[in-house]
Amino acid sequence: MLRHPFLPAFLVIFSTIQLSAQIGGSVVFPSLDLPLSARAAALGGKAVALNDNDLNLATWNPSLLNHTMSSQVTFSFSDYMSDIKYGYFGFAWHFEKAGTFALNATRINYGNFRETDNTGQVIGEFSAGEYGVNLGYSKAIDSNFTFGANLKFIQSNLYLWKANGLAIDMGAAYKLPKKNFTASVLMRNMGRMMRNYTGGNREKLPFEVEAGIAFKPKHMPFRFNITLQHLQKWDLTFIDPNNPPQLVDPLTGDSIKVSKFKTWGDKAMRHVVFGSELLIGKAVSIRFGYNYMRRKELMVVTRRGATGFTFGLGIRIFKIHLSYARVPYHLAGPTNTFTITTTLSDFYVKK
């Protein structure tokens, strides 16, 4: 049994939080939810509890920041859908008495667009995008408990319309290093818009509560992680008004019975993201992930394909970590993400 003096208070705080949230295109700054690194993308898009001294994962959950990431630098690039591209740069540094800090800068480019008049005549071009700055901090309470927070500023430029906002992430992680086990809880994107696209139209940020565990069985070359997403809202299903489910059999006229257990299971699984890594020595890892909600929302019923499944590879060459992820969001083609990470202090010897 896990025992810790801070655990009861921690569970009470996070279990009594009730905040309204909306998903599915009803929030502003959706780029805040993009998996920035190749490793996170390959593990289903979210790995909130994977404690592996990786700054890329700590960018999402600041409670995973620790002193071993000091002087770690990372750069990531993703060739997203159509002409959309995004990436980020991150750096971490540890101060013995203060704690561990991380600074990240993100950028998403929606591409270039032709500007036309009301007759369709091209009169110019314009671009659109978003960028953000993220300051992260974590402090280890003891060898098991770590608390962390992110302060995020995001700016959006959509032609003549501009908006910006501030958001805060707060997380806590409970670690058992000897058992290769970590549990974590995270509240993301708490904040508000400071400048609106249009006057009087203040939209909500994509607030979310997540929790997860990660573990590596002893003597097994596998590492597993399970993330529970959108815990602030139970029902994540969406009914398309243009294609509602059939409730009556068109041939017999009888009502179509829907299993309550199947309905409950569908709602429950939308909260779950699975990820696993096959560890081949200390230099290579093959990654897999499954995001049930993504599959249900984006797959084409007649051609399901690999939507919702994710794949990736991590390789360490000398003192540099290279990661790649392939994410098939839809049938039109997958997205590709590349990440390179290194620790600057590994390149020099302290006297």
XYZ file of C-alpha atoms in Angstrom:
351
model
C 0.000 0.000 0.000
C 1.248 3.526 -0.879
C 1.546 5.771 2.156
C 2.448 9.434 2.207
C 1.426 12.322 4.517
C 0.524 14.553 1.558
C -1.488 11.957 -0.354
C -4.893 12.371 1.377
C -4.856 16.161 1.011
C -3.735 15.830 -2.595
C -6.619 13.496 -3.445
C -9.197 15.678 -1.712
C -8.074 18.819 -3.533
C -8.204 17.273 -6.979
C -11.340 15.197 -6.440
C -13.499 18.174 -5.373
C -12.687 20.471 -8.270
C -15.700 21.237 -10.453
C -15.112 23.460 -13.474
C -17.176 23.703 -16.616
C -15.455 22.669 -19.833
C -16.245 22.281 -23.466
C -14.490 20.355 -26.208
C -14.933 19.731 -29.898
C -14.352 23.167 -31.441
C -16.096 25.248 -28.757
C -12.930 26.621 -27.153
C -10.248 29.091 -28.166
C -6.534 28.350 -28.748
C -6.953 24.624 -29.595
C -3.227 24.505 -30.380
C -2.675 24.247 -26.607
C -3.778 20.611 -26.902
C -1.369 19.573 -29.649
C 1.198 16.885 -28.689
C 4.388 18.882 -29.073
C 6.989 16.107 -29.046
C 7.355 12.984 -31.149
C 7.390 10.794 -28.050
C 4.084 12.123 -26.745
C 2.529 11.854 -30.209
C 3.667 8.243 -30.560
C 2.148 7.303 -27.188
C -1.380 8.288 -28.155
C -0.953 12.036 -27.772
C -0.748 12.123 -23.976
C 1.587 10.572 -21.401
C 0.867 12.510 -18.237
C 2.698 10.198 -15.805
C 5.675 8.905 -17.770
C 8.640 9.811 -15.573
C 11.725 9.256 -17.706
C 13.839 12.399 -17.245
C 12.529 13.702 -20.562
C 11.937 17.446 -20.880
C 9.504 16.805 -23.726
C 7.089 15.081 -21.344
C 7.662 17.643 -18.590
C 6.597 20.394 -20.983
C 3.071 18.954 -20.805
C 3.156 18.043 -17.102
C 5.474 20.331 -15.083
C 5.463 18.004 -12.060
C 7.681 15.658 -14.111
C 10.452 18.276 -14.170
C 13.441 17.280 -12.053
C 17.108 18.096 -11.477
C 18.353 15.490 -13.970
C 16.938 17.635 -16.798
C 19.248 20.533 -15.972
C 20.793 21.973 -19.188
C 18.604 19.703 -21.325
C 17.641 21.208 -24.683
C 14.960 19.970 -27.066
C 13.594 20.952 -30.467
C 10.548 19.455 -32.153
C 8.891 19.880 -35.545
C 5.620 18.458 -36.878
C 4.368 18.374 -40.443
C 0.689 18.528 -39.546
C -2.384 18.444 -41.760
C -2.411 20.207 -45.142
C 0.071 23.122 -45.011
C -0.085 23.444 -41.212
C 3.226 23.039 -39.383
C 4.153 23.505 -35.760
C 7.102 23.062 -33.444
C 8.678 24.123 -30.204
C 11.984 24.742 -28.447
C 12.597 23.954 -24.796
C 15.353 24.391 -22.226
C 15.588 23.418 -18.539
C 17.859 24.378 -15.680
C 18.016 23.295 -12.051
C 18.859 25.533 -9.103
C 19.864 23.648 -5.983
C 17.678 25.523 -3.501
C 14.988 26.982 -5.725
C 13.965 24.005 -7.881
C 13.868 23.207 -11.600
C 12.792 25.695 -14.267
C 11.931 25.193 -17.936
C 11.374 27.718 -20.709
C 9.535 26.704 -23.880
C 8.541 28.578 -27.016
C 5.906 27.178 -29.401
C 4.825 28.181 -32.895
C 2.065 26.916 -35.191
C 1.831 28.150 -38.757
C -1.519 27.703 -40.500
C 0.004 28.554 -43.878
C -0.384 31.304 -46.466
C -3.744 32.369 -47.871
C -4.806 34.377 -50.895
C -6.755 37.529 -50.190
C -9.508 38.316 -52.694
C -12.102 41.013 -53.150
C -15.844 40.427 -53.492
C -15.407 39.586 -57.185
C -12.803 36.898 -56.512
C -9.887 38.985 -57.757
C -6.655 38.225 -55.898
C -5.410 41.367 -54.163
C -2.712 39.904 -51.937
C -1.667 37.227 -49.481
C -1.686 36.822 -45.730
C -0.607 34.235 -43.178
C -2.090 33.011 -39.924
C -0.651 31.322 -36.855
C -0.214 31.177 -33.132
C 2.793 31.302 -30.858
C 3.282 30.833 -27.154
C 5.777 31.095 -24.319
C 5.692 28.654 -21.421
C 7.573 29.040 -18.125
C 7.579 25.838 -16.086
C 8.655 25.186 -12.508
C 8.778 22.158 -10.233
C 9.859 21.465 -6.691
C 10.477 18.083 -5.100
C 8.851 17.866 -1.675
C 10.752 14.666 -0.959
C 12.010 11.650 -2.890
C 8.440 10.664 -3.814
C 6.334 13.788 -4.249
C 6.847 16.588 -6.788
C 4.647 19.572 -7.519
C 4.889 21.689 -10.664
C 3.241 24.543 -12.544
C 3.327 26.170 -15.974
C 2.589 29.793 -16.769
C 1.624 30.099 -20.434
C 1.105 33.073 -22.709
C -0.391 32.491 -26.154
C -0.901 34.906 -29.043
C -3.104 34.193 -32.066
C -2.955 36.147 -35.337
C -5.690 35.375 -37.860
C -5.364 38.023 -40.560
C -7.019 41.180 -39.140
C -8.140 39.441 -35.967
C -5.797 38.982 -33.032
C -6.243 37.475 -29.599
C -4.107 36.444 -26.648
C -4.499 34.852 -23.275
C -2.858 33.552 -20.112
C -3.142 30.017 -18.778
C -1.778 28.019 -15.861
C -1.111 24.288 -15.520
C -0.783 22.684 -12.100
C 0.293 19.112 -11.483
C 1.535 16.693 -8.883
C 3.421 13.448 -9.304
C 3.983 10.551 -6.910
C 7.025 8.458 -7.807
C 8.373 5.110 -6.653
C 11.695 4.895 -8.523
C 12.627 1.455 -7.197
C 9.363 0.023 -8.530
C 9.414 2.024 -11.779
C 5.985 3.424 -10.944
C 4.598 6.966 -11.239
C 1.116 8.376 -10.671
C 0.202 11.925 -11.584
C -2.693 14.381 -11.698
C -2.741 17.502 -13.843
C -5.042 20.485 -14.373
C -4.323 22.207 -17.688
C -5.175 25.548 -19.266
C -6.779 27.322 -16.347
C -7.044 30.930 -17.419
C -8.772 33.368 -19.725
C -8.458 35.470 -22.814
C -6.936 38.905 -22.289
C -7.634 40.174 -25.797
C -10.602 38.921 -27.818
C -10.837 38.398 -31.556
C -13.988 40.510 -31.541
C -15.306 42.849 -28.896
C -17.434 41.296 -26.171
C -16.815 37.725 -27.343
C -14.662 36.177 -24.630
C -14.221 32.470 -25.357
C -13.156 29.660 -23.036
C -9.716 28.080 -22.958
C -9.461 24.280 -23.400
C -9.441 23.479 -19.677
C -8.827 19.838 -18.861
C -8.183 17.559 -15.885
C -5.946 14.549 -16.518
C -4.597 11.710 -14.417
C -2.417 8.761 -15.204
C -0.021 6.050 -14.190
C 3.144 4.706 -15.763
C 5.024 1.556 -14.826
C 7.655 -0.852 -16.059
C 7.313 -4.486 -14.924
C 10.484 -5.892 -13.487
C 12.602 -7.946 -15.911
C 10.364 -6.970 -18.848
C 11.507 -4.781 -21.778
C 8.190 -2.913 -21.802
C 7.076 0.353 -20.257
C 3.343 1.087 -20.049
C 1.404 4.266 -19.407
C -2.317 4.960 -19.099
C -3.705 8.487 -19.198
C -7.261 9.488 -18.272
C -8.277 12.639 -20.132
C -11.102 15.183 -19.770
C -11.977 14.028 -16.270
C -13.925 17.244 -15.671
C -16.677 15.965 -17.962
C -18.150 12.458 -18.133
C -19.991 12.402 -21.460
C -17.635 13.221 -24.335
C -19.862 11.811 -27.070
C -21.148 13.968 -29.901
C -24.276 13.366 -31.977
C -24.093 14.739 -35.489
C -27.436 16.494 -36.136
C -27.022 15.751 -39.853
C -26.552 12.045 -39.195
C -28.374 11.083 -35.986
C -28.307 7.455 -34.811
C -31.192 5.252 -35.911
C -33.603 4.583 -33.077
C -36.233 2.804 -35.198
C -35.731 -0.103 -37.589
C -36.772 1.224 -41.050
C -38.054 -2.230 -42.120
C -39.977 -3.421 -39.085
C -40.694 -0.151 -37.336
C -39.501 -1.626 -34.040
C -37.389 0.380 -31.643
C -33.687 -0.370 -31.767
C -32.445 -1.326 -28.344
C -29.076 0.044 -27.316
C -27.138 -1.821 -24.649
C -26.657 0.337 -21.562
C -23.373 -1.415 -20.857
C -22.126 -0.700 -24.389
C -23.134 2.962 -24.054
C -21.398 3.236 -20.668
C -18.306 1.494 -22.005
C -18.115 3.840 -24.980
C -18.285 6.893 -22.723
C -15.692 5.471 -20.336
C -13.213 4.509 -23.055
C -13.247 8.014 -24.510
C -11.349 9.093 -21.407
C -8.562 6.528 -21.842
C -5.298 6.854 -23.779
C -2.925 3.861 -23.845
C 0.781 3.976 -24.564
C 3.627 1.480 -24.456
C 7.317 1.305 -25.270
C 9.403 -1.689 -26.241
C 12.894 -1.047 -24.853
C 15.704 -2.531 -26.936
C 18.810 -2.029 -24.869
C 19.510 1.520 -23.698
C 19.601 3.132 -27.122
C 16.408 2.112 -28.950
C 12.717 2.168 -28.079
C 9.715 1.317 -30.258
C 6.536 3.139 -29.263
C 2.837 2.442 -29.692
C -0.309 4.237 -28.613
C -4.086 4.055 -28.856
C -6.506 6.951 -28.430
C -10.074 5.607 -28.435
C -11.803 8.988 -28.547
C -9.712 10.126 -31.502
C -10.619 6.950 -33.370
C -14.335 7.342 -32.683
C -14.361 10.986 -33.734
C -12.158 10.873 -36.839
C -12.531 7.447 -38.423
C -14.615 6.810 -41.535
C -17.032 3.979 -40.758
C -16.611 2.312 -44.151
C -12.797 2.533 -43.999
C -11.603 2.580 -40.424
C -7.900 2.275 -41.180
C -5.404 2.965 -38.396
C -7.079 6.115 -37.102
C -6.537 6.347 -33.344
C -3.394 4.214 -33.388
C 0.029 5.858 -33.161
C 3.545 4.622 -33.788
C 7.039 5.908 -33.139
C 10.714 5.245 -32.661
C 13.357 6.615 -30.326
C 17.100 6.267 -30.909
C 20.042 7.508 -28.899
C 23.144 8.273 -30.960
C 26.162 9.329 -28.939
C 24.666 11.976 -26.595
C 21.700 12.915 -28.751
C 18.175 11.478 -28.575
C 16.232 11.327 -31.834
C 12.499 10.583 -31.876
C 9.968 10.102 -34.639
C 6.184 9.656 -34.556
C 3.659 8.756 -37.228
C 0.062 9.616 -36.400
C -2.732 8.644 -38.859
C -5.443 11.145 -37.933
C -7.461 10.389 -41.074
C -7.420 8.504 -44.372
C -5.922 11.431 -46.297
C -2.545 10.777 -44.729
C -0.624 10.684 -41.453
C 1.269 13.437 -39.684
C 4.974 13.150 -38.928
C 6.756 14.585 -35.901
C 10.506 14.774 -35.302
C 12.228 15.643 -32.019
C 15.871 16.039 -31.104
C 16.983 16.274 -27.467
C 20.358 16.545 -25.762
C 21.907 17.651 -22.478
C 24.500 20.378 -22.831
C 26.379 19.405 -19.662
C 27.162 16.015 -21.248
C 29.521 17.773 -23.647
C 31.849 19.192 -21.055
C 33.495 17.946 -17.887
C 33.223 19.970 -14.720
C 36.502 20.538 -12.893
